[in-house]
Short mmCIF file of N, CA and C in Angstrom, two decimals:
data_model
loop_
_atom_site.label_atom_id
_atom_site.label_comp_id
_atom_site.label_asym_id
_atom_site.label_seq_id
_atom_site.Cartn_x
_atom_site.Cartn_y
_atom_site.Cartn_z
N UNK P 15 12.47 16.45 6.07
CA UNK P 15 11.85 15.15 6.01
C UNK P 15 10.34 15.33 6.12
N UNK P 16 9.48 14.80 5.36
CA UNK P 16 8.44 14.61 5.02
C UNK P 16 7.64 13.81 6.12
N UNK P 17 6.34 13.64 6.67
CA UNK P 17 5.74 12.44 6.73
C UNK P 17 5.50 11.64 6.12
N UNK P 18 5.63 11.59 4.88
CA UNK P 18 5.58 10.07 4.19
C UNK P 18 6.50 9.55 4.42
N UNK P 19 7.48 10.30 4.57
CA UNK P 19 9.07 9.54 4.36
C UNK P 19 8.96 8.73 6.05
N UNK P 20 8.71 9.06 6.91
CA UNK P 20 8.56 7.53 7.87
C UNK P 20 7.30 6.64 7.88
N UNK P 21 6.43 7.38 6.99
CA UNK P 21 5.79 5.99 6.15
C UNK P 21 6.37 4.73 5.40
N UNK P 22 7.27 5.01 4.61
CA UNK P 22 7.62 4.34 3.81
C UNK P 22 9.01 3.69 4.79
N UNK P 23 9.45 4.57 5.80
CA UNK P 23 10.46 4.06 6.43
C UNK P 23 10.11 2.40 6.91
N UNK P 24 8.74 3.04 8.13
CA UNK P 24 8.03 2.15 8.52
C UNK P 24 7.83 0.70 7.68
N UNK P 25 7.27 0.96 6.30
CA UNK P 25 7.62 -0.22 5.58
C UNK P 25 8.29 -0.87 5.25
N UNK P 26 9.37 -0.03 5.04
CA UNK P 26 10.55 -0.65 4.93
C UNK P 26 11.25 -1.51 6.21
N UNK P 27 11.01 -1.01 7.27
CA UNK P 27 11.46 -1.72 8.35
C UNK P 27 10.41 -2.72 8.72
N UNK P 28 9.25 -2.98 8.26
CA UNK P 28 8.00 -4.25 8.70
C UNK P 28 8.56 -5.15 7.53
N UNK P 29 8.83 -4.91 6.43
CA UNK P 29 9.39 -5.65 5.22
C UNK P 29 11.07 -6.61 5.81
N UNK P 30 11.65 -5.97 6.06
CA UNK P 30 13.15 -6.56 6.80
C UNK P 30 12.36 -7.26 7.66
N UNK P 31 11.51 -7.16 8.47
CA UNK P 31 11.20 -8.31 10.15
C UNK P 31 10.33 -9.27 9.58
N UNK P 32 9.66 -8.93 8.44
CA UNK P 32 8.53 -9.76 8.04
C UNK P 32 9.66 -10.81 7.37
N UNK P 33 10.85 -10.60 6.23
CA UNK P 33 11.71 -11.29 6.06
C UNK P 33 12.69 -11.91 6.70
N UNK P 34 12.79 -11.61 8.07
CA UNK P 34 13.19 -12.13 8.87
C UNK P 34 13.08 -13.59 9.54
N UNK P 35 11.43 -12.67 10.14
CA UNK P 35 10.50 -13.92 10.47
C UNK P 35 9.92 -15.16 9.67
N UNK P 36 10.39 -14.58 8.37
CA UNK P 36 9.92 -15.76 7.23
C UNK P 36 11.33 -16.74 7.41
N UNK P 37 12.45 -16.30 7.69
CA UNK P 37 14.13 -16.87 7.60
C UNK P 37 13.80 -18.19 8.90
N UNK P 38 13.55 -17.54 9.81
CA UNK P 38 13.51 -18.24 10.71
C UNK P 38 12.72 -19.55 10.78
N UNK P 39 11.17 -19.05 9.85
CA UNK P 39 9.82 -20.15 9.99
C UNK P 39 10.85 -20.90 8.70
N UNK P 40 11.42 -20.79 7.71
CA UNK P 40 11.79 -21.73 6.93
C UNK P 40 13.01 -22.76 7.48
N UNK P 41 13.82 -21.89 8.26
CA UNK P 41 14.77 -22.52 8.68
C UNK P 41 14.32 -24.06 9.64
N UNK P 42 13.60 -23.39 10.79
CA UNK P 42 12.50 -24.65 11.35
C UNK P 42 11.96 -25.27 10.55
N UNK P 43 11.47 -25.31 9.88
CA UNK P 43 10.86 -25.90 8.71
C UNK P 43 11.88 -27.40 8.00
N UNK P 44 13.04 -26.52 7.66
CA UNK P 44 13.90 -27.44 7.45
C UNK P 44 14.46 -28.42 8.48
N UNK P 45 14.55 -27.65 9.64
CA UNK P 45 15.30 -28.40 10.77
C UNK P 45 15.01 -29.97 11.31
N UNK P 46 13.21 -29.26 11.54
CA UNK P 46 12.65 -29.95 12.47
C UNK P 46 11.10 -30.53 11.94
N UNK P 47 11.12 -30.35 10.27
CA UNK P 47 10.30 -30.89 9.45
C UNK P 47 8.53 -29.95 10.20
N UNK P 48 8.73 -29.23 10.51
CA UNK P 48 7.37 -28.81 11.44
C UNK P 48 7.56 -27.04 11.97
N UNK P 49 6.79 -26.50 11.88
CA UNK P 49 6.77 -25.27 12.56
C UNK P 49 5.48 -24.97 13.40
N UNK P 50 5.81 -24.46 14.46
CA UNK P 50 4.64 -24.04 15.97
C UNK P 50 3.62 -22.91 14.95
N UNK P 51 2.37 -23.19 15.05
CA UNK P 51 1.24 -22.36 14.80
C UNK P 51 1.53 -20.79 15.23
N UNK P 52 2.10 -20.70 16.37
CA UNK P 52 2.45 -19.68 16.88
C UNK P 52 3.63 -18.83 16.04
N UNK P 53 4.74 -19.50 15.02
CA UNK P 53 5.49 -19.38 14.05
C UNK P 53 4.80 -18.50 12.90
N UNK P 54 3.69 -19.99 12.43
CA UNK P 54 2.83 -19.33 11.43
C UNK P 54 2.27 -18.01 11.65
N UNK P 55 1.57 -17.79 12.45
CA UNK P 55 0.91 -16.67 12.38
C UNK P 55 1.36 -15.56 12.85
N UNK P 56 2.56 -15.31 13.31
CA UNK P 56 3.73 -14.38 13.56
C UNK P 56 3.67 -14.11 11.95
N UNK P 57 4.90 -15.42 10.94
CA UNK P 57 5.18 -14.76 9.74
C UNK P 57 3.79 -13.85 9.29
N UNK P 58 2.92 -15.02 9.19
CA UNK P 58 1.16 -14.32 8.19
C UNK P 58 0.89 -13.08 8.81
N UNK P 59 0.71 -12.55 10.06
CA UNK P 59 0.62 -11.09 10.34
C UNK P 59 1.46 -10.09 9.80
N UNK P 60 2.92 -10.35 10.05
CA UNK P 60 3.66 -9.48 10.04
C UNK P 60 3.60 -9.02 8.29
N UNK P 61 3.64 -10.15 7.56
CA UNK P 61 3.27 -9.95 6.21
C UNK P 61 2.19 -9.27 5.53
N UNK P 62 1.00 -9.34 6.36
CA UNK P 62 0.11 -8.50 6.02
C UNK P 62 0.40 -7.01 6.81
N UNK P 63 0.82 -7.02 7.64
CA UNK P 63 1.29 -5.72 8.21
C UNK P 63 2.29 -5.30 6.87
N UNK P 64 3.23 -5.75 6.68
CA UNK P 64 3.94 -5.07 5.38
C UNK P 64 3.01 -4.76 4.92
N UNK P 65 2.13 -5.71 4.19
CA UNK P 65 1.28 -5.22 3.10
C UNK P 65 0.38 -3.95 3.08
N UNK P 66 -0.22 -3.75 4.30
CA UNK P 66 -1.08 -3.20 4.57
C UNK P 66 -0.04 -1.77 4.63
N UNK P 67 1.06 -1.36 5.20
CA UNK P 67 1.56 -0.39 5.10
C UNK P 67 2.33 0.06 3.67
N UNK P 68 2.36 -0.86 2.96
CA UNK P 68 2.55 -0.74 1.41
C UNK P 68 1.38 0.15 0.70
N UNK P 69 0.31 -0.70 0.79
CA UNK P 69 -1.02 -0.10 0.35
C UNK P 69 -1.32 1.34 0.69
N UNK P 70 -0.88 1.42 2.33
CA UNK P 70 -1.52 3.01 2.63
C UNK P 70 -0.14 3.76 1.88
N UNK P 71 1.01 3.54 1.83
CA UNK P 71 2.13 4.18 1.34
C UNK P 71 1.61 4.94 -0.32
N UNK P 72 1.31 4.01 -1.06
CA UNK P 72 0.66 4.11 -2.25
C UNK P 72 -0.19 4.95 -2.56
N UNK P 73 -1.58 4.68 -1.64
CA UNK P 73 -2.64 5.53 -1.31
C UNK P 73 -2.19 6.80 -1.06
N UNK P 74 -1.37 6.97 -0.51
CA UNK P 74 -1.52 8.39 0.13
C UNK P 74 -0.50 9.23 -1.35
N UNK P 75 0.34 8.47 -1.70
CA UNK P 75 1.29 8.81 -2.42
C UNK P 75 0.39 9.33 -4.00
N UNK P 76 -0.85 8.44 -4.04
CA UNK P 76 -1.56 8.96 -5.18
C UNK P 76 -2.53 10.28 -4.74
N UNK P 77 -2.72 9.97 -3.86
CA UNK P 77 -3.33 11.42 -3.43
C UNK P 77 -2.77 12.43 -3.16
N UNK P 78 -1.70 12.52 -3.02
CA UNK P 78 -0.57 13.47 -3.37
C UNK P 78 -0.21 13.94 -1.98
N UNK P 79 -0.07 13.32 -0.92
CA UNK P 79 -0.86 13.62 0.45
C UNK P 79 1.18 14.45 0.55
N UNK P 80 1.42 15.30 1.41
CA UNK P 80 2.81 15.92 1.31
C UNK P 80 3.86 16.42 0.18
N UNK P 81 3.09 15.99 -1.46
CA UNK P 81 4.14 15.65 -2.52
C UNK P 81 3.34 16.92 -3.28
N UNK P 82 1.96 17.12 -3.28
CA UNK P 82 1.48 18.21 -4.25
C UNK P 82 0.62 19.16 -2.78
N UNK P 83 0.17 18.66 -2.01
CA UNK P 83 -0.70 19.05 -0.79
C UNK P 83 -0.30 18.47 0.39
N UNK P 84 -0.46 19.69 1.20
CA UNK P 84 -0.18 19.10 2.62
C UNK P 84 -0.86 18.49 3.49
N UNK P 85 -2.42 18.87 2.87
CA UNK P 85 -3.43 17.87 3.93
C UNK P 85 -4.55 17.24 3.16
N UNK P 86 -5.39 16.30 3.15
CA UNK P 86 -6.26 15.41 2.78
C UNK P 86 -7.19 16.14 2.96
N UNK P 87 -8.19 16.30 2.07
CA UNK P 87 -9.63 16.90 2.73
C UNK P 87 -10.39 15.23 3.77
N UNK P 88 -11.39 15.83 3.71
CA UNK P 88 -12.46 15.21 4.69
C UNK P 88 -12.66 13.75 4.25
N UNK P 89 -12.95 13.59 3.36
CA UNK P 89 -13.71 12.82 2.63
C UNK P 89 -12.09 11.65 2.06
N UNK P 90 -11.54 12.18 2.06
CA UNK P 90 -10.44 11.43 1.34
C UNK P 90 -9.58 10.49 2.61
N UNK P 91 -9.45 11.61 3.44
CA UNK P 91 -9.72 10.72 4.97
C UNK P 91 -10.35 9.39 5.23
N UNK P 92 -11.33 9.72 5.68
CA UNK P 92 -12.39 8.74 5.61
C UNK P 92 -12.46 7.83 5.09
N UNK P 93 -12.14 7.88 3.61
CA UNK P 93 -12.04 6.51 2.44
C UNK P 93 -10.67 5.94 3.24
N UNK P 94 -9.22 6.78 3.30
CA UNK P 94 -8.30 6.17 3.79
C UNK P 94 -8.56 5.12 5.21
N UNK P 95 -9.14 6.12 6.22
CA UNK P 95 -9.32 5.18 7.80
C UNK P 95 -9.47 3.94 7.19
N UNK P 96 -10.70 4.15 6.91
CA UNK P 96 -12.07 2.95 6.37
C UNK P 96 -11.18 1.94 6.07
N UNK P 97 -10.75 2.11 4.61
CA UNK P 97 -10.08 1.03 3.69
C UNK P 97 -8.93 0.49 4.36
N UNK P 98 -7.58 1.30 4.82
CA UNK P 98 -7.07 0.75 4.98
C UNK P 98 -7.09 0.07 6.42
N UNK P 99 -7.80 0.47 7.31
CA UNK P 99 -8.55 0.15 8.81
C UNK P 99 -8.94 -1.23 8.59
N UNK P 100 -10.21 -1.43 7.66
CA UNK P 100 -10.77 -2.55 7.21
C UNK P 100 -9.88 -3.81 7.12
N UNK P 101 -8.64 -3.30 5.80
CA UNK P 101 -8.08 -4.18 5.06
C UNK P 101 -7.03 -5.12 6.31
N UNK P 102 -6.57 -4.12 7.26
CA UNK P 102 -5.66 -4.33 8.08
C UNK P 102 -6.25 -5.56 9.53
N UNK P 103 -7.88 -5.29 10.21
CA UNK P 103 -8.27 -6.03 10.68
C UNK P 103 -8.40 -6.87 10.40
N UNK P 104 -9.22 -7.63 9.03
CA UNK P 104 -9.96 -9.03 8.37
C UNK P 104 -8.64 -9.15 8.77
N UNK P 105 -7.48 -8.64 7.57
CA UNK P 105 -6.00 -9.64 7.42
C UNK P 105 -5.52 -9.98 8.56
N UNK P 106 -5.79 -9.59 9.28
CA UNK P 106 -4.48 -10.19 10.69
C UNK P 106 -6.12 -11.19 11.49
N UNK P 107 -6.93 -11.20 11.31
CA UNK P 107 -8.37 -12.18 11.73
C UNK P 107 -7.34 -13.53 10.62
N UNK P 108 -7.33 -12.86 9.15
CA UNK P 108 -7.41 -13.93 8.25
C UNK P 108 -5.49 -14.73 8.92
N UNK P 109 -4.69 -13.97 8.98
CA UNK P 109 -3.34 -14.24 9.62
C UNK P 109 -3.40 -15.51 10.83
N UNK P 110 -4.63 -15.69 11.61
CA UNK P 110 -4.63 -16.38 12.90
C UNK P 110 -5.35 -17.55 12.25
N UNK P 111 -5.91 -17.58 10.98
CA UNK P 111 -6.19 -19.61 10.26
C UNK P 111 -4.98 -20.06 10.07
N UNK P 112 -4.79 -20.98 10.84
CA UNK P 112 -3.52 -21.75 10.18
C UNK P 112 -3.90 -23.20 10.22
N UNK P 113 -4.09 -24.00 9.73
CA UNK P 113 -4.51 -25.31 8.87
C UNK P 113 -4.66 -26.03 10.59
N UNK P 114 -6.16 -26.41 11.11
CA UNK P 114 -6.52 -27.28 11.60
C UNK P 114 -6.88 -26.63 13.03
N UNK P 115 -6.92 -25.44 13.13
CA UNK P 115 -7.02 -25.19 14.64
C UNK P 115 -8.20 -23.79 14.03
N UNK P 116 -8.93 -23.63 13.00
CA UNK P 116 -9.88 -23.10 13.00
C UNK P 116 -10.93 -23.25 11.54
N UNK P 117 -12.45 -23.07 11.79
CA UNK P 117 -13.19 -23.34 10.66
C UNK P 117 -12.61 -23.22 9.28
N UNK P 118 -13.22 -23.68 8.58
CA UNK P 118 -12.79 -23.25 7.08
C UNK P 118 -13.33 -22.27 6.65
N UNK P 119 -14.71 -22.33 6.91
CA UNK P 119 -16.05 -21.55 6.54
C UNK P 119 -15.30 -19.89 7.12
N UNK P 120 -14.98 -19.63 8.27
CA UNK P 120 -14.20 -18.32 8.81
C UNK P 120 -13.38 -18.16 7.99
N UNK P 121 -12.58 -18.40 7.67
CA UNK P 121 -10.87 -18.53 7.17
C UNK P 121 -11.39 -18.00 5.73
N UNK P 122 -12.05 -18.74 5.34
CA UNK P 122 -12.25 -18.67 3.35
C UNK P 122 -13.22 -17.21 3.19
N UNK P 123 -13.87 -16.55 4.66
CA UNK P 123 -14.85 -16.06 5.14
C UNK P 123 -13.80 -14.66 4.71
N UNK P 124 -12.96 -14.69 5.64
CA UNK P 124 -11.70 -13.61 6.41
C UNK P 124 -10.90 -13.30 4.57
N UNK P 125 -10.54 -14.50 4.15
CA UNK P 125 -9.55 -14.75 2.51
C UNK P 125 -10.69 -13.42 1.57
N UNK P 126 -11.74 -14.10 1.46
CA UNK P 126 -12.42 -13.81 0.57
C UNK P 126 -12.34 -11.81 1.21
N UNK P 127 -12.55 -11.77 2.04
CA UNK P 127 -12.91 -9.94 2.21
C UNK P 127 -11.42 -9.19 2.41
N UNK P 128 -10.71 -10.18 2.71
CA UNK P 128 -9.23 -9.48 2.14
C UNK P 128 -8.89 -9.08 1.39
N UNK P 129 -9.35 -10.31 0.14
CA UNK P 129 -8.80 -9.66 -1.20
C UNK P 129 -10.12 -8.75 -1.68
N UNK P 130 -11.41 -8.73 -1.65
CA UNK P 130 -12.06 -7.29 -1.16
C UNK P 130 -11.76 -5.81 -1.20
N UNK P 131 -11.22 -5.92 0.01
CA UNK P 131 -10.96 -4.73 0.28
C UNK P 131 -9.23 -4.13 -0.34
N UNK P 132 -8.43 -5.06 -0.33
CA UNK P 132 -7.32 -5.20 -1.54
C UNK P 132 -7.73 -4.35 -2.86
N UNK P 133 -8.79 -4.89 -3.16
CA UNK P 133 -8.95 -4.84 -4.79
C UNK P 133 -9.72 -2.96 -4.25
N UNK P 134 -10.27 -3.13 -3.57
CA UNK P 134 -10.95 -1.53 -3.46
C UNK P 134 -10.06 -0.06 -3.15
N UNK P 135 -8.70 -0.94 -2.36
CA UNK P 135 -7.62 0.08 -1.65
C UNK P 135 -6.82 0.24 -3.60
N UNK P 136 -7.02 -0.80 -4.21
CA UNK P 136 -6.09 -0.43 -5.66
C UNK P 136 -6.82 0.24 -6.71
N UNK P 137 -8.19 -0.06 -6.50
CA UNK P 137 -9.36 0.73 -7.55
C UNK P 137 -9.00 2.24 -7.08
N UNK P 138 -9.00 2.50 -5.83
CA UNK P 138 -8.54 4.14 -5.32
C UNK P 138 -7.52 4.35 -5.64
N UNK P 139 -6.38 3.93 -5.63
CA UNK P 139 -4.52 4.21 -5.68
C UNK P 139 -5.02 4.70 -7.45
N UNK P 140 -5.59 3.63 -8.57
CA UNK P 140 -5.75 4.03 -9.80
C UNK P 140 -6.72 5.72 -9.68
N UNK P 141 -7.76 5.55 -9.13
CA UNK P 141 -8.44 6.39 -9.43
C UNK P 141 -7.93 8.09 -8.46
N UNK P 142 -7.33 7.90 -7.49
CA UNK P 142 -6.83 9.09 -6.47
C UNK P 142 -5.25 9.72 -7.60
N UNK P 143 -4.79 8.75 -8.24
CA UNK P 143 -3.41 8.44 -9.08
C UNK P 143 -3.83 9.81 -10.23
N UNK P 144 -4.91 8.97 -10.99
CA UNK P 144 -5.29 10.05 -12.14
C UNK P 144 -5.68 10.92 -12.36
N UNK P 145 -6.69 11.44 -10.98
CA UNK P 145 -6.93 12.47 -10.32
C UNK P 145 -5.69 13.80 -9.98
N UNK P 146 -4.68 13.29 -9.31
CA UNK P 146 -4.02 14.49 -9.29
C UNK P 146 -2.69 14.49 -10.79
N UNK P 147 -3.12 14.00 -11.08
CA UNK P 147 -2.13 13.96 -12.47
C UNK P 147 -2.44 14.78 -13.05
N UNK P 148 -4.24 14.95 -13.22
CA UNK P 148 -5.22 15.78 -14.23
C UNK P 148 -5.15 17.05 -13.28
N UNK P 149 -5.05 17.55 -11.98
CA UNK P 149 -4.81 18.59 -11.26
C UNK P 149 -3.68 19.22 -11.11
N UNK P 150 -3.02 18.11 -11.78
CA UNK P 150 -0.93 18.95 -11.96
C UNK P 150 -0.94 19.44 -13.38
N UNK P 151 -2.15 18.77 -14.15
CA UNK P 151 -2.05 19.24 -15.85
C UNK P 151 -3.25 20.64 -15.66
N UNK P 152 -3.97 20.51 -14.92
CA UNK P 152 -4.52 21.88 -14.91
C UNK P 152 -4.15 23.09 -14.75
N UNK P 153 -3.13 22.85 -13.63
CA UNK P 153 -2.16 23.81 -12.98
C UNK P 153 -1.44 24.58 -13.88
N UNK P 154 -0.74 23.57 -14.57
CA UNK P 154 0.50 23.94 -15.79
C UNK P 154 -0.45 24.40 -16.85
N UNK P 155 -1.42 23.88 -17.07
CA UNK P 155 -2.03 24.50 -18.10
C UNK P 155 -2.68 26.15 -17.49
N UNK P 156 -2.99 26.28 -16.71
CA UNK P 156 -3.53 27.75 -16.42
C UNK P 156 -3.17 28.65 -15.48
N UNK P 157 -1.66 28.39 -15.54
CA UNK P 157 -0.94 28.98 -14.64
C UNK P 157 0.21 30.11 -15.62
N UNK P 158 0.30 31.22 -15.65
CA UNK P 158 1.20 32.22 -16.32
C UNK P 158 2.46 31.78 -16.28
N UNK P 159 3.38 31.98 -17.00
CA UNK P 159 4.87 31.17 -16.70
C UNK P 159 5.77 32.10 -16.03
N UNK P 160 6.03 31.41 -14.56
CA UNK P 160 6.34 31.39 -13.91
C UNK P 160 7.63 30.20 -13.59
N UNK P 161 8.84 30.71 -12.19
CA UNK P 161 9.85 29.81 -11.90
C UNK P 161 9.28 28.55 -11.37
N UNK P 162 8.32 28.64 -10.52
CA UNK P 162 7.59 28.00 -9.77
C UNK P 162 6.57 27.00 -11.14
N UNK P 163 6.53 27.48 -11.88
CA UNK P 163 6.13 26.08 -12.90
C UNK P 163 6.69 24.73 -13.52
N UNK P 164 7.88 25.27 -13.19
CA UNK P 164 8.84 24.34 -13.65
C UNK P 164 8.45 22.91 -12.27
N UNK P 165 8.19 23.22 -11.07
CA UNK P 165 8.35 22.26 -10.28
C UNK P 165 6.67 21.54 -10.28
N UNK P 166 6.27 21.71 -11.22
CA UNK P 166 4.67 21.22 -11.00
C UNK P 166 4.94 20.42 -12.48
N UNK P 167 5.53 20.87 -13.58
CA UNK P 167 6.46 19.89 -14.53
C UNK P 167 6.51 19.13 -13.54
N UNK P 168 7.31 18.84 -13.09
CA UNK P 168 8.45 17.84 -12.50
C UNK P 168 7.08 16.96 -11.82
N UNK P 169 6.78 17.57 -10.75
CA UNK P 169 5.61 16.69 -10.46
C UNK P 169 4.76 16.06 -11.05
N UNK P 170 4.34 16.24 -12.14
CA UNK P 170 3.33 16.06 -13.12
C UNK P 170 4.26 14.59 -13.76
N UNK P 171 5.53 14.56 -14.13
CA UNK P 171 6.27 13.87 -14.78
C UNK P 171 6.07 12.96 -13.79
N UNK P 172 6.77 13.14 -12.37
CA UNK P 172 6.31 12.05 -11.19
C UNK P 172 5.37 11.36 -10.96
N UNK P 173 3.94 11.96 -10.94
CA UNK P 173 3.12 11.12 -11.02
C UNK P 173 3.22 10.10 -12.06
N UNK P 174 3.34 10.71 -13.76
CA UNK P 174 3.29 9.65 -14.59
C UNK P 174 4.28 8.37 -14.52
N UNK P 175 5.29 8.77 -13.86
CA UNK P 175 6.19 8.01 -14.02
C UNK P 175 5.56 7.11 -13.07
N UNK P 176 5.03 7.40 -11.58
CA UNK P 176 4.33 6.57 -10.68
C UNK P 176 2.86 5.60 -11.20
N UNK P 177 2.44 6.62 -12.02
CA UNK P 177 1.33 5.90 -12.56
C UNK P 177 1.85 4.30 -13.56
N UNK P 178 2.92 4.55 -14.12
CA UNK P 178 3.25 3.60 -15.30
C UNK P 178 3.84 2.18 -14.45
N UNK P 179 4.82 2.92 -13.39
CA UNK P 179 5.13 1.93 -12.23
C UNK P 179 3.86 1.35 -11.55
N UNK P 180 3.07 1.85 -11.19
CA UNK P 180 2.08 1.07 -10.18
C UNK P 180 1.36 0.43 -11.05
N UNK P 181 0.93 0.56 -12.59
CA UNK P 181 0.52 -0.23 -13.53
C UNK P 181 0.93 -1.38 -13.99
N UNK P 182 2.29 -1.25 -14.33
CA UNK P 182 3.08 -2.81 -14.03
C UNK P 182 3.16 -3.51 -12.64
N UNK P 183 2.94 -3.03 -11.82
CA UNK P 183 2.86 -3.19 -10.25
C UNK P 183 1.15 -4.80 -10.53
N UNK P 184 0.52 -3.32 -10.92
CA UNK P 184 -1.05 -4.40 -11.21
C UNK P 184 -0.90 -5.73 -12.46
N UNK P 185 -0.04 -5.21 -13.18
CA UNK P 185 -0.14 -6.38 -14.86
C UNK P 185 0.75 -7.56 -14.51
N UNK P 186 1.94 -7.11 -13.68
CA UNK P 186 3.21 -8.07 -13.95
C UNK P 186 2.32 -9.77 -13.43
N UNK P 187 1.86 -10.07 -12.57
CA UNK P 187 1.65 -11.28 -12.10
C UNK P 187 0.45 -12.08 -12.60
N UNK P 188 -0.37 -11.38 -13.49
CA UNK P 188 -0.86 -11.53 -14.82
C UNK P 188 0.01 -12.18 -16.00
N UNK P 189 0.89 -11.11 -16.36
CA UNK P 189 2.17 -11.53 -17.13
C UNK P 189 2.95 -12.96 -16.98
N UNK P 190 3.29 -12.86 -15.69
CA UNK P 190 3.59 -14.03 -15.81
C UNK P 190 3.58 -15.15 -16.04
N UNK P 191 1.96 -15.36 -15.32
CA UNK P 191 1.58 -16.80 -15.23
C UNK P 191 0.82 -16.46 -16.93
#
């Protein structure tokens, strides 16, 4: 078992409670025509907590962090803390507006640098993505043939296949509407 793999566990289990907690705020909702602020901003955190562990899942997954390399240099670090550090504070600041018990001016303040730093954590996932794609095609390209080439194929195929997925990931809700 990998460290990513209780990365993604992790998400997977904030995703089930975050759907949980959404079951419950709707159910009140229906019941009792009203839900406690304290409701709201349970679901809105926990949701950005999914999110936010989605994002670093991604991130790290384009950087190849356990899948082509075992450790991050310096610098790649750093962008990670930062971004996803960033993205994770505003959102759970932006998680605690819930309609009438704080400014607008904050709230639209908190909205606006969310999707921010959103859009900067996906400009990296594209750009960290194509990066080691072009470092798995270098490999295969200047590497003598060897048994051990066959599995940098395979990787190389993975990424693309990840790249084409996280691309519809970005287009589909475009698409739609």
């Amino acid at each position: 078992v990998k460290p990513i793999h209780f990365l993604f566990l992790a998400t997977m289990m904030t995703a089930v409670l975050t759907y949980a907690f959404y079951y419950v705020y709707l159910n009140n909702l229906n019941e009792y025509g009203e839900v406690a602020n304290s409701m709201t901003i349970l679901v809105q955190a926990t949701d950005h907590i999914y999110s936010t562990l989605f994002l670093a899942s991604m991130l790290l997954v384009s950087f190849g962090w356990t899948i082509s390399r075992t450790f991050l240099p310096e610098k790649e670090k750093t962008f990670t803390y930062f971004a996803i550090g960033t993205y994770l504070f505003v959102g759970l600041c932006h998680s605690t507006c819930v309609s009438g018990t704080q400014g607008g001016t904050q709230c639209d303040f908190f909205n606006v640098f969310t999707y921010v730093m959103k859009t900067i954590i996906l400009l990296g996932i594209v750009v960290a993505m194509n990066f080691s794609i072009t470092q798995l095609r270098t490999i295969i390209l200047h590497s003598p043939w060897i048994q051990n080439i066959l599995f940098q194929y395979a990787r190389a195929k993975q990424f693309n296949n990840f790249r084409a997925t996280f691309l519809a990931y970005l287009i589909l809700p475009t698409v739609i509407l």
